[in-house]
Structures are given as C-alpha cells and as structure tokens.
XYZ file of C-alpha atoms in Angstrom:
561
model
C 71.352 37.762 -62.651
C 71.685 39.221 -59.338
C 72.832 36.481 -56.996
C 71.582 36.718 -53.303
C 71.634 34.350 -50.743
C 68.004 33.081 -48.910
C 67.272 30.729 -46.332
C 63.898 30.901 -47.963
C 62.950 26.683 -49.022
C 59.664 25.270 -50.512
C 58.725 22.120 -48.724
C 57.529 19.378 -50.307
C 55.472 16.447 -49.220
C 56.297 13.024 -48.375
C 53.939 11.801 -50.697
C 56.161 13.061 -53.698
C 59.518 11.622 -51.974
C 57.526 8.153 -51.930
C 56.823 8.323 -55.274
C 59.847 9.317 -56.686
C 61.886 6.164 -54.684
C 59.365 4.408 -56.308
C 59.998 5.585 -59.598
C 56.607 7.394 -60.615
C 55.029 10.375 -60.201
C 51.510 11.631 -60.343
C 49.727 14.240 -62.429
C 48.878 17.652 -61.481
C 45.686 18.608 -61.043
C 43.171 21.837 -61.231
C 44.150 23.023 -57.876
C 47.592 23.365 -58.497
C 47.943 24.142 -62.212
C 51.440 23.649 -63.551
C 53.012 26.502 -64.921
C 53.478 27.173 -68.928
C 54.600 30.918 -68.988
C 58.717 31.295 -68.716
C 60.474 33.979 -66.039
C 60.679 37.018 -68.094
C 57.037 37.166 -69.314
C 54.747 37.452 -66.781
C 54.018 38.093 -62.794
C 50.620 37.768 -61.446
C 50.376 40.924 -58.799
C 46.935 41.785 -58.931
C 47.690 45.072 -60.649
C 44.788 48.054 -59.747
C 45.008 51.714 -60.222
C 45.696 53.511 -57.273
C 41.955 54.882 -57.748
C 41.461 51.474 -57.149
C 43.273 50.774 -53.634
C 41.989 52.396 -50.220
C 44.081 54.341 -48.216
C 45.167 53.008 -45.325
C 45.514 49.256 -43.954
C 48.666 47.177 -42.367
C 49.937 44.807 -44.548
C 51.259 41.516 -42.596
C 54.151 39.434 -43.789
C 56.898 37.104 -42.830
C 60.610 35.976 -42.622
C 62.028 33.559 -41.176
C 64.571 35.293 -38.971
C 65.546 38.823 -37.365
C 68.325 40.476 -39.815
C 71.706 40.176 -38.592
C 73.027 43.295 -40.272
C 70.794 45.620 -42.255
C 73.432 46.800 -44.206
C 72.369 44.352 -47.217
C 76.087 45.550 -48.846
C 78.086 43.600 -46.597
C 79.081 39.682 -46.088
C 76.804 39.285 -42.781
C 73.866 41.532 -44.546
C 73.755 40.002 -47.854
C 70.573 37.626 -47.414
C 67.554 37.834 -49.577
C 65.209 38.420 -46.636
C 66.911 41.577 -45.247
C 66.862 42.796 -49.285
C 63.019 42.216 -48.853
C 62.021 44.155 -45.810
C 64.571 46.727 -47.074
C 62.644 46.782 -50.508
C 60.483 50.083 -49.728
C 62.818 51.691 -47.690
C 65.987 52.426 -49.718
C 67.082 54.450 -53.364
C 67.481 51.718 -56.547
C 68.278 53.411 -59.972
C 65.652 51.153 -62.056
C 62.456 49.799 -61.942
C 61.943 46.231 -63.633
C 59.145 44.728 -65.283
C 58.167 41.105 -65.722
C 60.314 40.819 -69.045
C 63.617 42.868 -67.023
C 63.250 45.730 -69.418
C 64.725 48.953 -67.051
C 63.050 52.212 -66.363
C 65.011 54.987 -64.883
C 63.314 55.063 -61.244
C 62.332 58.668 -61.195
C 61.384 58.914 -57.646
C 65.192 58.957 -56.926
C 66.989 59.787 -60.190
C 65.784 61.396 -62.995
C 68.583 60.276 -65.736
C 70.935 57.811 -65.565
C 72.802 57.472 -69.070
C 75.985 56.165 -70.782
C 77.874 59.581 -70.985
C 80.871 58.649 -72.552
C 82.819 54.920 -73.928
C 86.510 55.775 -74.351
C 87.176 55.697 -70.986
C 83.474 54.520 -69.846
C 81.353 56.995 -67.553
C 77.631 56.843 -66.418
C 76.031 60.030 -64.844
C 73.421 59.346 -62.407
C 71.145 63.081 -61.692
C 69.636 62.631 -58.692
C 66.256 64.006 -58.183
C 66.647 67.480 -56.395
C 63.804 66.486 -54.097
C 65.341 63.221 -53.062
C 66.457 63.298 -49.281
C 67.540 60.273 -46.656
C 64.826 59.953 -43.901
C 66.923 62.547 -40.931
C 66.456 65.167 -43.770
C 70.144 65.516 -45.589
C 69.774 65.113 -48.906
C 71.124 62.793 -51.308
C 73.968 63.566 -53.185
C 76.981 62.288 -55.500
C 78.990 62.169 -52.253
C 76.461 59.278 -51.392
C 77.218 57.228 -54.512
C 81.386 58.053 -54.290
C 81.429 56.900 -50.818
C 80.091 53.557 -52.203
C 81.996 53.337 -55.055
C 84.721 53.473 -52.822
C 83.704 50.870 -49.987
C 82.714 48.168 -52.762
C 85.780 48.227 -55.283
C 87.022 45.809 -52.752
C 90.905 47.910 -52.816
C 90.713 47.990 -49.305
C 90.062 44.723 -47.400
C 89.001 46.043 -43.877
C 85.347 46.652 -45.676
C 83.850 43.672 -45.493
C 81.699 43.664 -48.827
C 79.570 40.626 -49.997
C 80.111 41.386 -53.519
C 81.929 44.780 -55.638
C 78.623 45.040 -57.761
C 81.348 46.109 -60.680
C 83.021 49.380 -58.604
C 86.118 47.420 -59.199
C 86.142 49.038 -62.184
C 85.320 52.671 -61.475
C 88.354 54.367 -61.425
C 86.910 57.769 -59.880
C 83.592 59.239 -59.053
C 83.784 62.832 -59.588
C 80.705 66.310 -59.028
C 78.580 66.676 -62.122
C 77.001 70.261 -62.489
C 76.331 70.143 -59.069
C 75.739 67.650 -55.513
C 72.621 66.242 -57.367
C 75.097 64.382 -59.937
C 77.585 62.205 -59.856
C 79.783 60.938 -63.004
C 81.523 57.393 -63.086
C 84.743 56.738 -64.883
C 85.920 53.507 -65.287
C 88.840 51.834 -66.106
C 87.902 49.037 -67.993
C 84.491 49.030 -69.628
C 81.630 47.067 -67.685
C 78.237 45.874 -69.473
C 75.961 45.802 -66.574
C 76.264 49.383 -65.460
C 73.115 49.419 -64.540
C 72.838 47.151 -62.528
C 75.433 48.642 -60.328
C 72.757 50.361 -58.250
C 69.611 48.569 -58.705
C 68.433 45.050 -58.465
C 69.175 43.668 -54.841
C 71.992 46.965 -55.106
C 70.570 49.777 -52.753
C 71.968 53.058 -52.588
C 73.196 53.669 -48.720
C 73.907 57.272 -46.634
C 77.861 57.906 -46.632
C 77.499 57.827 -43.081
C 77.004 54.140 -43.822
C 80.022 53.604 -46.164
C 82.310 56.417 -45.090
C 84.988 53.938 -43.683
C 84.810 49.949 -42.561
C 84.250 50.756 -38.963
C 80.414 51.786 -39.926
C 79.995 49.776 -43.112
C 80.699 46.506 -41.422
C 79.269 47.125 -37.900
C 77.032 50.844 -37.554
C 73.699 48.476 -39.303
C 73.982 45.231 -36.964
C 71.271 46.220 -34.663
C 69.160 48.862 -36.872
C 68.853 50.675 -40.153
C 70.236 54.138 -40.118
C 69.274 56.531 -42.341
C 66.713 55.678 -45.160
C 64.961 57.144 -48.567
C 62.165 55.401 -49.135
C 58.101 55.636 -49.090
C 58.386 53.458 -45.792
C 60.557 54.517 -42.759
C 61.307 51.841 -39.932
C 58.736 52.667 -36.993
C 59.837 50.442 -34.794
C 61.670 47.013 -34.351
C 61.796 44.291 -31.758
C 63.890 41.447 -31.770
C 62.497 39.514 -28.791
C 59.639 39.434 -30.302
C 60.966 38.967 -33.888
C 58.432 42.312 -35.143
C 59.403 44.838 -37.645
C 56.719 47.627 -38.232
C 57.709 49.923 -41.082
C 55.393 53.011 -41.582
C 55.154 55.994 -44.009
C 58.145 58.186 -44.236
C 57.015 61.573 -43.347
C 59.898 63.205 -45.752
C 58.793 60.996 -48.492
C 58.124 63.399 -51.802
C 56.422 60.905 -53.971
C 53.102 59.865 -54.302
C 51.764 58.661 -50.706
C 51.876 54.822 -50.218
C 48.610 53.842 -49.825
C 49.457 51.490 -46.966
C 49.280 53.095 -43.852
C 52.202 50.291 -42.369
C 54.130 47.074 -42.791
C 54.201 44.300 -40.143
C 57.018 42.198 -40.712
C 56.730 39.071 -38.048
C 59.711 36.411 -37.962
C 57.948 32.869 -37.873
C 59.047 29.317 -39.127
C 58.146 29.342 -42.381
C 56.513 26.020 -41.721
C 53.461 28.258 -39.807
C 53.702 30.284 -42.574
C 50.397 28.856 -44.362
C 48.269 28.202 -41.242
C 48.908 32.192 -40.872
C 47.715 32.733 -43.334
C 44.581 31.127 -43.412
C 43.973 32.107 -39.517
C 43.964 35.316 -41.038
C 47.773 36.329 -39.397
C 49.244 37.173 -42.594
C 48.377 38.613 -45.760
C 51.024 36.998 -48.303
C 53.409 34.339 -48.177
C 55.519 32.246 -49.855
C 54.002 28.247 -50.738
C 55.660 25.423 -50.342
C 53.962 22.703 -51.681
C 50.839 21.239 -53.314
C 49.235 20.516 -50.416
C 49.514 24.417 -49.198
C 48.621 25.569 -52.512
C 45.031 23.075 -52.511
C 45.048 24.832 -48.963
C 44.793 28.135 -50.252
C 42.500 27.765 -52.698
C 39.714 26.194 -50.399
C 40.473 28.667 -48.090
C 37.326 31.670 -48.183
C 39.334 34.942 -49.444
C 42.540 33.758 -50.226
C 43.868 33.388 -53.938
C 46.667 31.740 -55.396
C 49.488 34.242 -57.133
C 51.698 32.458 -59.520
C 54.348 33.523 -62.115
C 58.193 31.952 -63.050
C 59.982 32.469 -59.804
C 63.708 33.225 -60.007
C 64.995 31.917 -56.953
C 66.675 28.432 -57.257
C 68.249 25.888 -54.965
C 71.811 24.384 -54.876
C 74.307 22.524 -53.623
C 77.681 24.187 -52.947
C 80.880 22.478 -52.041
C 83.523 23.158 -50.262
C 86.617 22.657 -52.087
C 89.070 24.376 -49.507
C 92.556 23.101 -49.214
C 92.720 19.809 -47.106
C 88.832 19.570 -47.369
C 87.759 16.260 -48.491
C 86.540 18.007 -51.605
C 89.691 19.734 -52.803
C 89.778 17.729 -55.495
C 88.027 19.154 -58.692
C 88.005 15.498 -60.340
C 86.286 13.918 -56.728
C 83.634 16.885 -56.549
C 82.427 16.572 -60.258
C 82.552 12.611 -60.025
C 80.289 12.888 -56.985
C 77.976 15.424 -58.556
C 77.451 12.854 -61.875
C 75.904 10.311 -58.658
C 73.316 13.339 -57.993
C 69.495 11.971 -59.649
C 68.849 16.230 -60.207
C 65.935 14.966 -62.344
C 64.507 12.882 -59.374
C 64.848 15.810 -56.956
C 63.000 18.275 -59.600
C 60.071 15.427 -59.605
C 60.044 15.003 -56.045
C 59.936 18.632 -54.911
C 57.761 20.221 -57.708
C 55.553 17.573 -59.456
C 52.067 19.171 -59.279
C 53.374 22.629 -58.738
C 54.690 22.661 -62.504
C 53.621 20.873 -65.592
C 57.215 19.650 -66.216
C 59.409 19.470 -63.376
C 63.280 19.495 -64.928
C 66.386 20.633 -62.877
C 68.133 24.074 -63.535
C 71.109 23.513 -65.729
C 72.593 26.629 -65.914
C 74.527 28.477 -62.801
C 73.621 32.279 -64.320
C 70.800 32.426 -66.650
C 66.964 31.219 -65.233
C 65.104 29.301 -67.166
C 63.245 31.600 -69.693
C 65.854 34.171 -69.544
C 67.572 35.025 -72.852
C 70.379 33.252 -72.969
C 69.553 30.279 -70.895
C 70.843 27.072 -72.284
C 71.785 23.465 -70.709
C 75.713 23.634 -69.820
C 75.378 20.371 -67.283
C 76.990 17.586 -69.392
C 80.300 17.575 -67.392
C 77.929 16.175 -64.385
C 74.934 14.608 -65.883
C 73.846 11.732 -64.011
C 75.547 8.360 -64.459
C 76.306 6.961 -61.303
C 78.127 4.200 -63.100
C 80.300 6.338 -64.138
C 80.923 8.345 -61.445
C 81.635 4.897 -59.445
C 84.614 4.060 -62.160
C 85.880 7.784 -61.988
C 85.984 7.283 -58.209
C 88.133 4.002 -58.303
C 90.383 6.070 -60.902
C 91.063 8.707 -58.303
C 92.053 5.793 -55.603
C 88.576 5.805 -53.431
C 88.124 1.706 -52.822
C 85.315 0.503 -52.088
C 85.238 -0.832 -48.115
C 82.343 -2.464 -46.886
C 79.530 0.020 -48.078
C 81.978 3.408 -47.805
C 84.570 3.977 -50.132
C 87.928 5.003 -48.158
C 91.790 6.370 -49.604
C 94.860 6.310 -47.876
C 92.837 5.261 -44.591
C 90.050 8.435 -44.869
C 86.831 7.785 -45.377
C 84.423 9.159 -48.026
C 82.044 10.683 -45.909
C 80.430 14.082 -46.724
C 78.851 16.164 -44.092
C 75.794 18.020 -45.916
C 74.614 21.408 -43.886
C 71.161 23.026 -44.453
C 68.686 25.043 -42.972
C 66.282 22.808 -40.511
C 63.570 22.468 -42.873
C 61.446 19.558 -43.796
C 62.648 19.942 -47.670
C 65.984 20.523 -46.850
C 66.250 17.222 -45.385
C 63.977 15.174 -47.548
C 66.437 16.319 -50.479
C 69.480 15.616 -48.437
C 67.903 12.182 -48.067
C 67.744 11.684 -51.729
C 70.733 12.603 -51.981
C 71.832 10.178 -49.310
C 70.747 7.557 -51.522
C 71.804 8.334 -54.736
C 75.708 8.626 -52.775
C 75.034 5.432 -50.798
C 74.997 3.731 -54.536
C 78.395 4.704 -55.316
C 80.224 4.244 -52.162
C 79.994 7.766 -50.975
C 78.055 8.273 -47.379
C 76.307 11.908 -46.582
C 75.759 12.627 -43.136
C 72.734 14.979 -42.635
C 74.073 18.417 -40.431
C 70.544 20.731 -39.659
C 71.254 24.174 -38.880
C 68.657 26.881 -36.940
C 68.380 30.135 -39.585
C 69.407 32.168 -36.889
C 73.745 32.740 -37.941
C 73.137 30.376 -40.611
C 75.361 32.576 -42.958
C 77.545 34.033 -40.710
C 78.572 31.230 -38.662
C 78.029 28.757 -40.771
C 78.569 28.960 -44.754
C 80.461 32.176 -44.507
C 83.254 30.362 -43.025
C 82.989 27.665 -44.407
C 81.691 24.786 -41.806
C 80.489 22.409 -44.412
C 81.442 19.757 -46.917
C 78.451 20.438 -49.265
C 76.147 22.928 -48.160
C 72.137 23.440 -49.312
C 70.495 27.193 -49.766
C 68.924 29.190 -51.973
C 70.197 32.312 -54.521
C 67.548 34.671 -56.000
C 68.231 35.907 -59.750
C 67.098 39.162 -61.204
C 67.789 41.049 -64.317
C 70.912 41.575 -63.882
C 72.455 38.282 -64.694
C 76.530 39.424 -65.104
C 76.771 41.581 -61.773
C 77.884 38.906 -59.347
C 79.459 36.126 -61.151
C 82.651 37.367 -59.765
C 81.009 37.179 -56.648
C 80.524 33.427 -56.323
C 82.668 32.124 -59.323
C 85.695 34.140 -59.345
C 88.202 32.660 -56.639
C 90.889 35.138 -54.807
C 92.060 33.900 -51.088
C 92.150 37.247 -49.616
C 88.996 38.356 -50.777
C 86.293 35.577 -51.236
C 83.411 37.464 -51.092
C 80.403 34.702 -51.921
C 82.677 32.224 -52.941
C 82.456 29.821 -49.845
C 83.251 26.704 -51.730
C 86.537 28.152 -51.679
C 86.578 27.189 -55.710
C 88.289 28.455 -58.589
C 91.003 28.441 -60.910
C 92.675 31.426 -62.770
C 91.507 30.524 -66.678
C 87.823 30.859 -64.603
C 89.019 34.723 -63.154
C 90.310 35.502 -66.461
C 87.248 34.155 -68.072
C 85.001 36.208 -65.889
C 87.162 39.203 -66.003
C 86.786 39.151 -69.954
C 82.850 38.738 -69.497
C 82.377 41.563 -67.045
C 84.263 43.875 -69.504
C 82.654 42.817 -73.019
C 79.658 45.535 -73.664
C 78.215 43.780 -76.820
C 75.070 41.772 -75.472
C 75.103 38.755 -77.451
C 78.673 37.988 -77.087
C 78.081 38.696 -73.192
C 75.824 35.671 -73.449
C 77.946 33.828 -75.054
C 80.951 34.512 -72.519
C 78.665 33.839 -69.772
C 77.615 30.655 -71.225
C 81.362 29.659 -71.060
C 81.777 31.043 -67.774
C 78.958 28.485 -66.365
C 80.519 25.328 -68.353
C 83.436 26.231 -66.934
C 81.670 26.264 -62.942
C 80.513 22.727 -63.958
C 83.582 21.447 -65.344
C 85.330 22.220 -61.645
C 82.443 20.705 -59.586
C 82.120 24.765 -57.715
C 78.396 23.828 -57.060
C 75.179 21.928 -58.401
C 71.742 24.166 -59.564
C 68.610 21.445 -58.591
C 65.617 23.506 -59.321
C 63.836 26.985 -59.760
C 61.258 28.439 -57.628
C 57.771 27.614 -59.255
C 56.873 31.341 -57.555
C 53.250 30.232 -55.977
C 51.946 32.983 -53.531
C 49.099 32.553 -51.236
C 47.338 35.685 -50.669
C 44.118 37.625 -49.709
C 41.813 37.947 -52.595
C 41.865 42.167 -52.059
C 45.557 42.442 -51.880
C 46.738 44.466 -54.725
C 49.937 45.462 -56.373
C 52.000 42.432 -54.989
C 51.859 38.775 -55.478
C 54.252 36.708 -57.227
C 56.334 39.176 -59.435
C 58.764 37.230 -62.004
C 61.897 39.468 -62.120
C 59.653 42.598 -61.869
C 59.779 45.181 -59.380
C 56.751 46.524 -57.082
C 56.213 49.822 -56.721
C 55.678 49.983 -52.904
C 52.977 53.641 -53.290
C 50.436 51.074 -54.880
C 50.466 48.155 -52.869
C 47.325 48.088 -50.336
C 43.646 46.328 -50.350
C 40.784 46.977 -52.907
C 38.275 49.484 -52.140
C-alpha cells in the first residue's frame, strides 16, 4: 500500500454525531446505498470508448490548497493532492486496475522485468519516443539520478520516503540511454512499485543534487512527460490550468484542458451543483441525497482506499513517550462509534479499519487491533498502573497534567471526531484540547515537525502495500522520513527490514501482518475508518469517477458525445 499523506476529510453531519451519543443509528436509505463490493474489485468511472468521448472540453476540479512543493518526492511535496494534479503530467511504470493487477505502462516503458535474482536487477526500456516536455528525452540517467537522491545515503536530500532505492546498490546503461538496469543489494518484493503508484519518475535536473530536489519545484513544476503540460498557474488566485502537451507521442487526450481551482472543500458540493465543477469528492449523506436530486449529476461510488487516523507523538519528553500511556489511551478510543457516526448511510456496515497496511478487501487484510480494542475500563486501571491519579476530572503524575493537545485540519469532521474523542478521554481521566489548523503549511509547519500530541489526517493506499512501511513505521532519528510520531523500536526496523526483503508473496503477508501488530502493540498510531469513495459528478463525464485502487488513463477522460 502506497502511503501518502491528504488533507482531504469527508464531513459528516450532526445528525449522525447525535445519534451516536445517543447510542443508535439509523438505516440507510435508496439515496445513499451502502456499499457491498470490497477495494480491489470494482471502480465505477463511467468507462466509454474513446469513439465515445468528444474532443475537446475543460474539465473543472478541486483541492483544497496551492502545492507547496511540486516535487511530490520530497518531505514538503509528499501530499496526496499535489500526487493528483501531478497524475497526467508525469512517467509511472504501471497502470492499475480495480483488482491492482499491473500492466507495464507502455506510453513510457515498454518492458520492465525481473532480469536477474542472485544479486536482484530489474531493467526498465524506456520507450524510444518518450521525451520530458522542453524536448530532452528520457533516459536511464533519469532513473540513476533518482535512485541516487532516494536511497536516503545522503541526508542533505530531503526525501519523504526511499520507495526501496535503499536497496539498489547501482544503476548502470543497458544496451543503450533508453535502459537502465537495477542491482540491488538485498532482494526487495515490491520492485515495482518503486516507480509507479504515487512514485513518479522526475528529470535529473530535478534530482541531480539536494539543492534542486528540495527547493528547484517550490514555486512550479519543471520539466514534465505527460499527455498534460502545466499552462499556467496562479497562486493568488489558487488556479492551475493544465493543457495538452504539444510533445506528447501518445494518443491525444481528448480533453482540451484541466482547471484545477483551490476552494474549501466545504464549497466543494454547492460547486458542483452551480455547475463550477465537474467532479468532487462527497462528504456525507446529505451531499450525496444532494447529488442525486441534482438535474445531470450522478453519484460514482466504489471501495475508496484512503483512510483516516490518529498519529501520536511519542518524541522524547512528549507527554506520549511512553509506549504503555499511548496504547492505554488508544483502548479509551469508541473506533466503532466514530465509524457509525461518520459513515452510517454512506455504507451498509460502518466498522473501523483495523489494520495499519492492508485496506479492507485487500488480500491479506485481517484484524490486528486487539492490543487497543476498546475497554475504557481497562485503560482507566492501566493508567493508575503507570502512576496517572485521578485529580478532580484530569488525571495528573508527578504534578503534570494529562492533557493531550489534538491538531487537525479546520474541518467540520475533523472536529466533530475530535469531539468524540473528547468524550470517550474525558471518561478515563484524560482531557483533549481541540488545536484547528488552516491547510495552508499544514504538513510542513505543522506535523512535519512535529507540533502535536496526537494529530488527525488522512493516508491514501494503493497497490503497493510494502513500499512505505519503512516510511512511517520504521524509526531512525536522523532520518524520519513520515514517521512524525517519532515512534519505533529496533525489533520493529528489523521486522520491517526482513519484510521489505522477503520476495515470496504469501509469507510477505504474513510478515506484514506482524509488522502492523507490532505498530499496535507500541501505540505508533490509530486507523478509524476507510474512505466509502462516493463521487459526485456530471452525468457525461467519462473515464473518471471513483476508481478503487485503479489507475485512469488521462487520453480518455472527457464528456460523452
């Protein structure tokens, strides 16, 4: 699962917080049927020939802020909503379909292939038509020069995540520039995933040294290779306009542009049906009964794989440094309650996520929560073990009180769960004070370095589900990369270490299954619940909608003749 961090939030009424504090729940009904199909079977995008689609049109979406480095490979750029816009504009190995089976992406390579196991090498062959946007074309130079800024051996490049170059030794010339030839020095399953997924290939020029990787993409994109170029931006305005790369040597997009406007993402569904935007993102049942009695607008709904959480920070001298304090807080959490709340009517069953790397329908998923499940009794006794007494209505130790500052994107849902949360923590002694953030520097000044006690956002999954759990879960000081709970232990490293290097499949489940008990066991952070993936969209809008863990294929997308 490819981990990638959103400000992206469904909001949910107040209606459903009401009924959950009063401990029922109402049924779903027609207009928002619940959903019975698991991620990794289905997407609902509309799909049309491109006979089908007329040439031409704008097609109008939203984010909720103005990226603040469009280098997606580094700390500042690695947000889900900079991955989006970038979607149609940079080189990915694979295409993905709703069940995450991988097709080499032939538009920019035509193999990529296992070459050799004792030591491990992968050849990409690049297409010999494949060229970044100012003409140069795009060669094994391109994919050493990342190789080299993401095996995270020098520091000064200031990576989000090594995607697994940690373990390429060397990246050598194939038969010619068009090929380049991986060796690694310890084998690593998810090869492929290494550039794909949320993984974009980027210009040398980009990664060539830390100077340009970190800072050369904070105001603009540089050099792309996609069928979309970026026309024009404008951050005052908070407008993106990407149009048709004139270099592009693939079939023609049938979209003439893309108009990417930053807006609240509570407008998001009055947009819409003002006829200001063409898809977005629902959050909640009353949007969704919006939609449908809306005149040319349609609901697009498959298993979404994004999924909110609650991260702690475990930091030395935080209040959460203890492993035993974090995981007896986290048994006080009602996750059940918070499913109910936020997604009755928008699924049949609402149930928490219980697993920190699989999604729920995702071979391998299984329920590794028991080291928190809720019992606030028991996390009230586990408390008075550790020494936090009860004093007045807050618990306090060696004169410090137990109070928890919760940070989150300013967002109606953010806070509503934060309130539930509030309560359930009020029960056991345990106060949580409610810190709002604006989106814009929400990662970079915020959870990057750590300004929380727990902290609420969202990570998006994809097929790759062993790429980045040494991102988040693996803990080294000097080089945290996602881990901004600051949490870890070395049996976890070596754990993960012994995952990322095991190439049978089923016994890479297995290991990442053990991996995730282990996350729970030290109280790193706490999975609530899994996108429900409801679009709202215009009725002719083809090609795109709510995809599952598949990817779109950005020549197709456009408007029915």
């Amino acid at each position: 699962m490819r981990i990638r961090f959103d400000r992206t939030r469904w909001t949910a009424g107040l209606v459903a917080l009401a009924l959950i504090a009063a401990g029922c729940a109402s049924s779903a009904d027609d207009s928002a049927a619940g959903l019975s199909d698991a991620l990794g079977t289905t997407s609902d995008i509309n799909p049309k020939n491109r006979d089908e689609v007329r040439d031409g049109g704008n097609l109008r979406l939203a984010v909720t802020s103005f990226p603040s480095n469009w280098n997606t490979l580094s700390a500042d750029g690695n947000d889900g909503e900079i991955s989006d816009i970038e979607r149609p504009l940079m080189p990915r190995a694979f295409d993905i379909d709703a069940a995450g089976n991988l097709t080499v992406n032939h538009d920019f390579f035509t193999d990529v292939a296992l070459t050799g196991t004792n030591p491990q090498q992968v050849t990409y062959t690049i297409n010999p038509e494949a060229v970044w946007s100012d003409g140069s074309p795009i060669t094994w130079e391109d994919i050493a020069s990342q190789a080299h800024a993401l095996s995270g051996r020098d520091k000064r490049f200031l990576i989000a995540i090594t995607y697994g170059f940690e373990f390429v030794e060397k990246v050598e010339r194939g038969v010619d520039d068009r090929q380049a030839v991986l060796t690694f020095n310890h084998p690593f399953g998810e090869w492929r995933g290494q550039l794909a997924g949320d993984s974009a290939l980027f210009p040398k020029s980009v990664t060539a040294d830390p100077e340009s990787f970190n800072k050369s993409l904070v105001d603009r994109l540089g050099p792309s290779a996609g069928p979309f170029v970026v026309q024009s931006t404008d951050r005052t305005q908070g407008r993106i306009v990407l149009s048709r790369n004139p270099k592009w040597w693939g079939d023609t997009p049938k979209l003439e542009t893309i108009t990417i406007s930053v807006l609240d993402q509570a407008a998001w569904a009055s947009a819409l049906r003002n006829n200001e935007l063409d898809l977005i993102r629902l959050s909640s049942i009353d949007e969704v009964k919006a939609v449908r009695n809306t005149g040319g607008l349609v609901i697009r709904r498959a298993p979404g794989n994004r999924w909110r959480h609650i991260t702690f920070n475990g930091a030395p001298g935080s209040i959460l440094a203890d492993p035993k304090l974090r995981v007896a807080i986290a048994k006080a959490i009602d996750r059940q309650g918070i499913a109910t709340a936020t997604q009755n009517g928008l699924v049949e069953s609402p149930r928490p996520l219980n697993n920190h790397i699989f999604l729920q329908g995702q071979d391998g998923y299984q329920d590794n929560s028991a080291p928190v499940a809720y019992d606030p009794d028991q996390a009230a006794r586990e408390l008075d073990a550790l020494g936090w007494k009860l004093n007045g209505d807050v618990r306090e130790k060696d004169g410090r009180k137990l109070e928890i500052r919760d940070v989150m994107y300013n967002d109606p849902l953010w806070i509503q769960i934060a309130q539930i949360i509030q309560q359930n923590l009020a029960r056991i002694g345990v106060r949580l004070i409610i810190d709002t953030k604006p989106g814009a520097g929400y990662f970079s000044n915020v959870i990057i370095p750590g300004d929380f006690d727990a902290a609420q956002f969202v990570f998006t999954g994809d097929a790759f589900y062993l790429s980045d759990i040494r991102q988040i879960y693996y803990y080294d000081p000097n080089d945290l990369q996602g881990n901004y709970g600051r949490i870890g232990s070395p049996e976890l490293n070596a754990l993960i270490e012994r995952t990322l290097t095991e190439l049978d499949p089923k016994k890479m489940i297995e290991l990442a299954n053990e991996v995730d008990r282990k996350v729970f066991e030290e109280g790193h952070s706490l999975p609530l619940t899994q996108s429900d993936g409801s679009f709202g969209a215009r009725a002719d809008l083809a090609n795109i909608g709510s995809p599952g863990l598949a990817s779109y294929d950005y020549t197709k997308i456009g408007f029915v003749k």
